[in-house]
JSON list of C-alpha atoms in Angstrom, two decimals:
[
{"chain": "Z", "resi": 1, "resn": "MET", "atom": "CA", "xyz": [0.00, 0.00, 0.00]},
{"chain": "Z", "resi": 2, "resn": "THR", "atom": "CA", "xyz": [1.33, 3.43, -0.93]},
{"chain": "Z", "resi": 3, "resn": "LEU", "atom": "CA", "xyz": [0.26, 6.43, 1.10]},
{"chain": "Z", "resi": 4, "resn": "ALA", "atom": "CA", "xyz": [0.60, 10.01, -0.05]},
{"chain": "Z", "resi": 5, "resn": "PRO", "atom": "CA", "xyz": [2.11, 12.01, 2.84]},
{"chain": "Z", "resi": 6, "resn": "GLU", "atom": "CA", "xyz": [-0.47, 14.79, 2.49]},
{"chain": "Z", "resi": 7, "resn": "THR", "atom": "CA", "xyz": [-3.40, 12.38, 2.90]},
{"chain": "Z", "resi": 8, "resn": "THR", "atom": "CA", "xyz": [-2.23, 10.03, 5.64]},
{"chain": "Z", "resi": 9, "resn": "THR", "atom": "CA", "xyz": [-3.21, 10.40, 9.26]},
{"chain": "Z", "resi": 10, "resn": "LEU", "atom": "CA", "xyz": [-1.27, 7.33, 10.37]},
{"chain": "Z", "resi": 11, "resn": "ARG", "atom": "CA", "xyz": [0.91, 7.83, 13.43]},
{"chain": "Z", "resi": 12, "resn": "VAL", "atom": "CA", "xyz": [4.05, 5.85, 14.21]},
{"chain": "Z", "resi": 13, "resn": "GLN", "atom": "CA", "xyz": [3.70, 4.29, 17.65]},
{"chain": "Z", "resi": 14, "resn": "LEU", "atom": "CA", "xyz": [6.16, 2.47, 19.91]},
{"chain": "Z", "resi": 15, "resn": "ARG", "atom": "CA", "xyz": [5.41, -0.09, 22.58]},
{"chain": "Z", "resi": 16, "resn": "LEU", "atom": "CA", "xyz": [7.21, 1.17, 25.66]},
{"chain": "Z", "resi": 17, "resn": "THR", "atom": "CA", "xyz": [6.55, -1.88, 27.85]},
{"chain": "Z", "resi": 18, "resn": "GLU", "atom": "CA", "xyz": [6.59, -5.62, 27.39]},
{"chain": "Z", "resi": 19, "resn": "PRO", "atom": "CA", "xyz": [3.76, -6.87, 25.15]},
{"chain": "Z", "resi": 20, "resn": "HIS", "atom": "CA", "xyz": [1.94, -8.46, 28.09]},
{"chain": "Z", "resi": 21, "resn": "GLY", "atom": "CA", "xyz": [1.01, -7.27, 31.55]},
{"chain": "Z", "resi": 22, "resn": "THR", "atom": "CA", "xyz": [1.99, -9.06, 34.73]},
{"chain": "Z", "resi": 23, "resn": "ALA", "atom": "CA", "xyz": [-0.88, -11.53, 34.44]},
{"chain": "Z", "resi": 24, "resn": "GLY", "atom": "CA", "xyz": [-0.02, -12.40, 30.84]},
{"chain": "Z", "resi": 25, "resn": "THR", "atom": "CA", "xyz": [-2.82, -10.30, 29.37]},
{"chain": "Z", "resi": 26, "resn": "ALA", "atom": "CA", "xyz": [-2.16, -7.73, 26.66]},
{"chain": "Z", "resi": 27, "resn": "VAL", "atom": "CA", "xyz": [-1.92, -4.12, 27.80]},
{"chain": "Z", "resi": 28, "resn": "ALA", "atom": "CA", "xyz": [-3.91, -1.94, 25.40]},
{"chain": "Z", "resi": 29, "resn": "ASP", "atom": "CA", "xyz": [-2.62, 1.51, 26.35]},
{"chain": "Z", "resi": 30, "resn": "ASP", "atom": "CA", "xyz": [1.14, 0.94, 26.35]},
{"chain": "Z", "resi": 31, "resn": "TRP", "atom": "CA", "xyz": [1.65, 2.41, 22.84]},
{"chain": "Z", "resi": 32, "resn": "TYR", "atom": "CA", "xyz": [3.20, 5.88, 22.53]},
{"chain": "Z", "resi": 33, "resn": "ALA", "atom": "CA", "xyz": [2.79, 8.02, 19.39]},
{"chain": "Z", "resi": 34, "resn": "VAL", "atom": "CA", "xyz": [6.14, 9.48, 18.26]},
{"chain": "Z", "resi": 35, "resn": "CYS", "atom": "CA", "xyz": [5.51, 11.02, 14.82]},
{"chain": "Z", "resi": 36, "resn": "ASP", "atom": "CA", "xyz": [3.44, 10.96, 11.65]},
{"chain": "Z", "resi": 37, "resn": "LEU", "atom": "CA", "xyz": [4.24, 8.15, 9.22]},
{"chain": "Z", "resi": 38, "resn": "SER", "atom": "CA", "xyz": [4.91, 10.77, 6.52]},
{"chain": "Z", "resi": 39, "resn": "VAL", "atom": "CA", "xyz": [8.06, 11.86, 8.43]},
{"chain": "Z", "resi": 40, "resn": "LEU", "atom": "CA", "xyz": [9.77, 8.52, 7.78]},
{"chain": "Z", "resi": 41, "resn": "LEU", "atom": "CA", "xyz": [11.60, 8.15, 4.46]},
{"chain": "Z", "resi": 42, "resn": "PRO", "atom": "CA", "xyz": [13.29, 4.94, 3.30]},
{"chain": "Z", "resi": 43, "resn": "GLY", "atom": "CA", "xyz": [17.00, 4.97, 4.11]},
{"chain": "Z", "resi": 44, "resn": "ARG", "atom": "CA", "xyz": [16.80, 7.97, 6.46]},
{"chain": "Z", "resi": 45, "resn": "GLY", "atom": "CA", "xyz": [16.59, 7.86, 10.23]},
{"chain": "Z", "resi": 46, "resn": "VAL", "atom": "CA", "xyz": [14.50, 10.06, 12.50]},
{"chain": "Z", "resi": 47, "resn": "ALA", "atom": "CA", "xyz": [15.18, 10.69, 16.19]},
{"chain": "Z", "resi": 48, "resn": "ALA", "atom": "CA", "xyz": [12.30, 11.06, 18.67]},
{"chain": "Z", "resi": 49, "resn": "LEU", "atom": "CA", "xyz": [12.27, 11.90, 22.36]},
{"chain": "Z", "resi": 50, "resn": "LEU", "atom": "CA", "xyz": [10.49, 9.48, 24.71]},
{"chain": "Z", "resi": 51, "resn": "PRO", "atom": "CA", "xyz": [8.60, 10.55, 27.87]},
{"chain": "Z", "resi": 52, "resn": "ASP", "atom": "CA", "xyz": [11.44, 9.38, 30.14]},
{"chain": "Z", "resi": 53, "resn": "GLY", "atom": "CA", "xyz": [14.07, 11.43, 28.28]},
{"chain": "Z", "resi": 54, "resn": "ARG", "atom": "CA", "xyz": [15.55, 8.61, 26.21]},
{"chain": "Z", "resi": 55, "resn": "GLN", "atom": "CA", "xyz": [15.82, 8.97, 22.45]},
{"chain": "Z", "resi": 56, "resn": "VAL", "atom": "CA", "xyz": [14.74, 6.44, 19.86]},
{"chain": "Z", "resi": 57, "resn": "ALA", "atom": "CA", "xyz": [15.92, 6.15, 16.24]},
{"chain": "Z", "resi": 58, "resn": "LEU", "atom": "CA", "xyz": [13.18, 5.26, 13.75]},
{"chain": "Z", "resi": 59, "resn": "PHE", "atom": "CA", "xyz": [13.78, 3.78, 10.31]},
{"chain": "Z", "resi": 60, "resn": "LEU", "atom": "CA", "xyz": [11.62, 2.77, 7.34]},
{"chain": "Z", "resi": 61, "resn": "ASP", "atom": "CA", "xyz": [13.05, 0.36, 4.78]},
{"chain": "Z", "resi": 62, "resn": "ARG", "atom": "CA", "xyz": [12.19, 0.27, 1.09]},
{"chain": "Z", "resi": 63, "resn": "THR", "atom": "CA", "xyz": [9.63, -2.52, 1.66]},
{"chain": "Z", "resi": 64, "resn": "GLY", "atom": "CA", "xyz": [7.72, -0.39, 4.16]},
{"chain": "Z", "resi": 65, "resn": "ARG", "atom": "CA", "xyz": [8.86, -2.18, 7.31]},
{"chain": "Z", "resi": 66, "resn": "MET", "atom": "CA", "xyz": [9.55, 0.09, 10.29]},
{"chain": "Z", "resi": 67, "resn": "TYR", "atom": "CA", "xyz": [12.25, -0.33, 12.92]},
{"chain": "Z", "resi": 68, "resn": "ALA", "atom": "CA", "xyz": [12.88, 1.45, 16.22]},
{"chain": "Z", "resi": 69, "resn": "ILE", "atom": "CA", "xyz": [16.09, 1.21, 18.24]},
{"chain": "Z", "resi": 70, "resn": "ASP", "atom": "CA", "xyz": [17.77, 3.21, 20.99]},
{"chain": "Z", "resi": 71, "resn": "ASN", "atom": "CA", "xyz": [19.41, 6.29, 19.43]},
{"chain": "Z", "resi": 72, "resn": "ARG", "atom": "CA", "xyz": [22.45, 6.13, 21.75]},
{"chain": "Z", "resi": 73, "resn": "ASP", "atom": "CA", "xyz": [25.61, 4.61, 20.29]},
{"chain": "Z", "resi": 74, "resn": "PRO", "atom": "CA", "xyz": [26.87, 2.29, 23.07]},
{"chain": "Z", "resi": 75, "resn": "PHE", "atom": "CA", "xyz": [30.49, 2.69, 21.93]},
{"chain": "Z", "resi": 76, "resn": "THR", "atom": "CA", "xyz": [30.60, 6.50, 22.25]},
{"chain": "Z", "resi": 77, "resn": "GLY", "atom": "CA", "xyz": [27.53, 7.38, 24.32]},
{"chain": "Z", "resi": 78, "resn": "ALA", "atom": "CA", "xyz": [26.42, 9.90, 21.69]},
{"chain": "Z", "resi": 79, "resn": "ALA", "atom": "CA", "xyz": [22.80, 10.00, 20.50]},
{"chain": "Z", "resi": 80, "resn": "VAL", "atom": "CA", "xyz": [23.60, 9.63, 16.78]},
{"chain": "Z", "resi": 81, "resn": "LEU", "atom": "CA", "xyz": [22.29, 6.31, 15.42]},
{"chain": "Z", "resi": 82, "resn": "SER", "atom": "CA", "xyz": [19.38, 8.05, 13.67]},
{"chain": "Z", "resi": 83, "resn": "ARG", "atom": "CA", "xyz": [22.01, 9.79, 11.52]},
{"chain": "Z", "resi": 84, "resn": "GLY", "atom": "CA", "xyz": [23.69, 6.54, 10.50]},
{"chain": "Z", "resi": 85, "resn": "LEU", "atom": "CA", "xyz": [23.81, 4.89, 7.10]},
{"chain": "Z", "resi": 86, "resn": "THR", "atom": "CA", "xyz": [21.41, 2.00, 6.52]},
{"chain": "Z", "resi": 87, "resn": "GLY", "atom": "CA", "xyz": [22.09, -1.16, 4.58]},
{"chain": "Z", "resi": 88, "resn": "SER", "atom": "CA", "xyz": [21.84, -4.93, 4.82]},
{"chain": "Z", "resi": 89, "resn": "HIS", "atom": "CA", "xyz": [24.33, -7.70, 5.51]},
{"chain": "Z", "resi": 90, "resn": "GLN", "atom": "CA", "xyz": [23.36, -11.31, 4.76]},
{"chain": "Z", "resi": 91, "resn": "GLY", "atom": "CA", "xyz": [19.73, -10.25, 4.63]},
{"chain": "Z", "resi": 92, "resn": "ARG", "atom": "CA", "xyz": [19.86, -8.45, 7.98]},
{"chain": "Z", "resi": 93, "resn": "PRO", "atom": "CA", "xyz": [18.94, -4.72, 7.88]},
{"chain": "Z", "resi": 94, "resn": "PHE", "atom": "CA", "xyz": [21.37, -2.54, 9.81]},
{"chain": "Z", "resi": 95, "resn": "VAL", "atom": "CA", "xyz": [22.34, 1.02, 10.63]},
{"chain": "Z", "resi": 96, "resn": "ALA", "atom": "CA", "xyz": [26.02, 1.95, 10.83]},
{"chain": "Z", "resi": 97, "resn": "SER", "atom": "CA", "xyz": [26.93, 4.49, 13.48]},
{"chain": "Z", "resi": 98, "resn": "PRO", "atom": "CA", "xyz": [28.16, 7.73, 11.90]},
{"chain": "Z", "resi": 99, "resn": "LEU", "atom": "CA", "xyz": [30.99, 7.94, 14.43]},
{"chain": "Z", "resi": 100, "resn": "LEU", "atom": "CA", "xyz": [32.91, 4.66, 14.63]},
{"chain": "Z", "resi": 101, "resn": "LYS", "atom": "CA", "xyz": [30.91, 2.78, 11.94]},
{"chain": "Z", "resi": 102, "resn": "GLN", "atom": "CA", "xyz": [29.76, -0.18, 14.05]},
{"chain": "Z", "resi": 103, "resn": "ARG", "atom": "CA", "xyz": [26.68, -1.78, 12.46]},
{"chain": "Z", "resi": 104, "resn": "PHE", "atom": "CA", "xyz": [23.56, -2.53, 14.50]},
{"chain": "Z", "resi": 105, "resn": "ASP", "atom": "CA", "xyz": [20.91, -5.01, 13.35]},
{"chain": "Z", "resi": 106, "resn": "LEU", "atom": "CA", "xyz": [17.66, -3.03, 13.17]},
{"chain": "Z", "resi": 107, "resn": "ALA", "atom": "CA", "xyz": [15.49, -6.05, 14.05]},
{"chain": "Z", "resi": 108, "resn": "SER", "atom": "CA", "xyz": [17.44, -7.41, 17.04]},
{"chain": "Z", "resi": 109, "resn": "GLY", "atom": "CA", "xyz": [19.69, -4.53, 18.14]},
{"chain": "Z", "resi": 110, "resn": "VAL", "atom": "CA", "xyz": [22.78, -6.76, 18.10]},
{"chain": "Z", "resi": 111, "resn": "CYS", "atom": "CA", "xyz": [26.02, -5.14, 16.93]},
{"chain": "Z", "resi": 112, "resn": "LEU", "atom": "CA", "xyz": [27.15, -7.02, 13.83]},
{"chain": "Z", "resi": 113, "resn": "ASP", "atom": "CA", "xyz": [30.78, -6.12, 14.56]},
{"chain": "Z", "resi": 114, "resn": "ASP", "atom": "CA", "xyz": [30.78, -7.10, 18.26]},
{"chain": "Z", "resi": 115, "resn": "GLU", "atom": "CA", "xyz": [27.93, -9.43, 19.21]},
{"chain": "Z", "resi": 116, "resn": "SER", "atom": "CA", "xyz": [28.49, -8.81, 22.94]},
{"chain": "Z", "resi": 117, "resn": "VAL", "atom": "CA", "xyz": [27.06, -5.29, 22.43]},
{"chain": "Z", "resi": 118, "resn": "ARG", "atom": "CA", "xyz": [23.44, -4.46, 21.62]},
{"chain": "Z", "resi": 119, "resn": "VAL", "atom": "CA", "xyz": [21.00, -1.57, 21.62]},
{"chain": "Z", "resi": 120, "resn": "THR", "atom": "CA", "xyz": [17.39, -1.67, 22.79]},
{"chain": "Z", "resi": 121, "resn": "THR", "atom": "CA", "xyz": [14.80, -2.36, 20.12]},
{"chain": "Z", "resi": 122, "resn": "TYR", "atom": "CA", "xyz": [11.14, -1.37, 20.27]},
{"chain": "Z", "resi": 123, "resn": "GLU", "atom": "CA", "xyz": [8.03, -2.85, 18.75]},
{"chain": "Z", "resi": 124, "resn": "VAL", "atom": "CA", "xyz": [6.73, -0.28, 16.25]},
{"chain": "Z", "resi": 125, "resn": "ARG", "atom": "CA", "xyz": [3.53, 0.12, 14.27]},
{"chain": "Z", "resi": 126, "resn": "ALA", "atom": "CA", "xyz": [1.59, 2.64, 12.18]},
{"chain": "Z", "resi": 127, "resn": "HIS", "atom": "CA", "xyz": [-1.88, 3.19, 13.55]}
]
C-alpha cells in the first residue's frame, strides 16, 4: 500500500513496555505516538524523544517495514544512530553508526561487529 504524505493520518507508535502485563494479558494503552508516518523516508533515520528522556531512532526500509532502536551509540555514548547509514548484511537490515561505523541489526539490536554489544529495540507500528 502506498500512502501520499499529504493524505495520511497514520501515526508511528512504539510499545514502551513488554507486550503483556503481569498476568499475561495484553496491555492496550502501552503504545506511545512518536511522529506521523509521513516523516519517515526509506533509508533515512528520524530521532524522537520518549517521555522518560531517552531517544529512539526510527527507520523505514524500502519494503515499508519500520524499525525502532535506541538512538544512543553504546560505543561513544552519543545519540547519533538516527544519523547513520542504513544497509543490509546477509539479509539483515542494519544502521552503521556515523561515528565509529559499528553496524547494529535493526530487528534485534545486536552489533554485527561485536555481538556482545546491543541496543534496545522497540516494537513499532503505524496506527
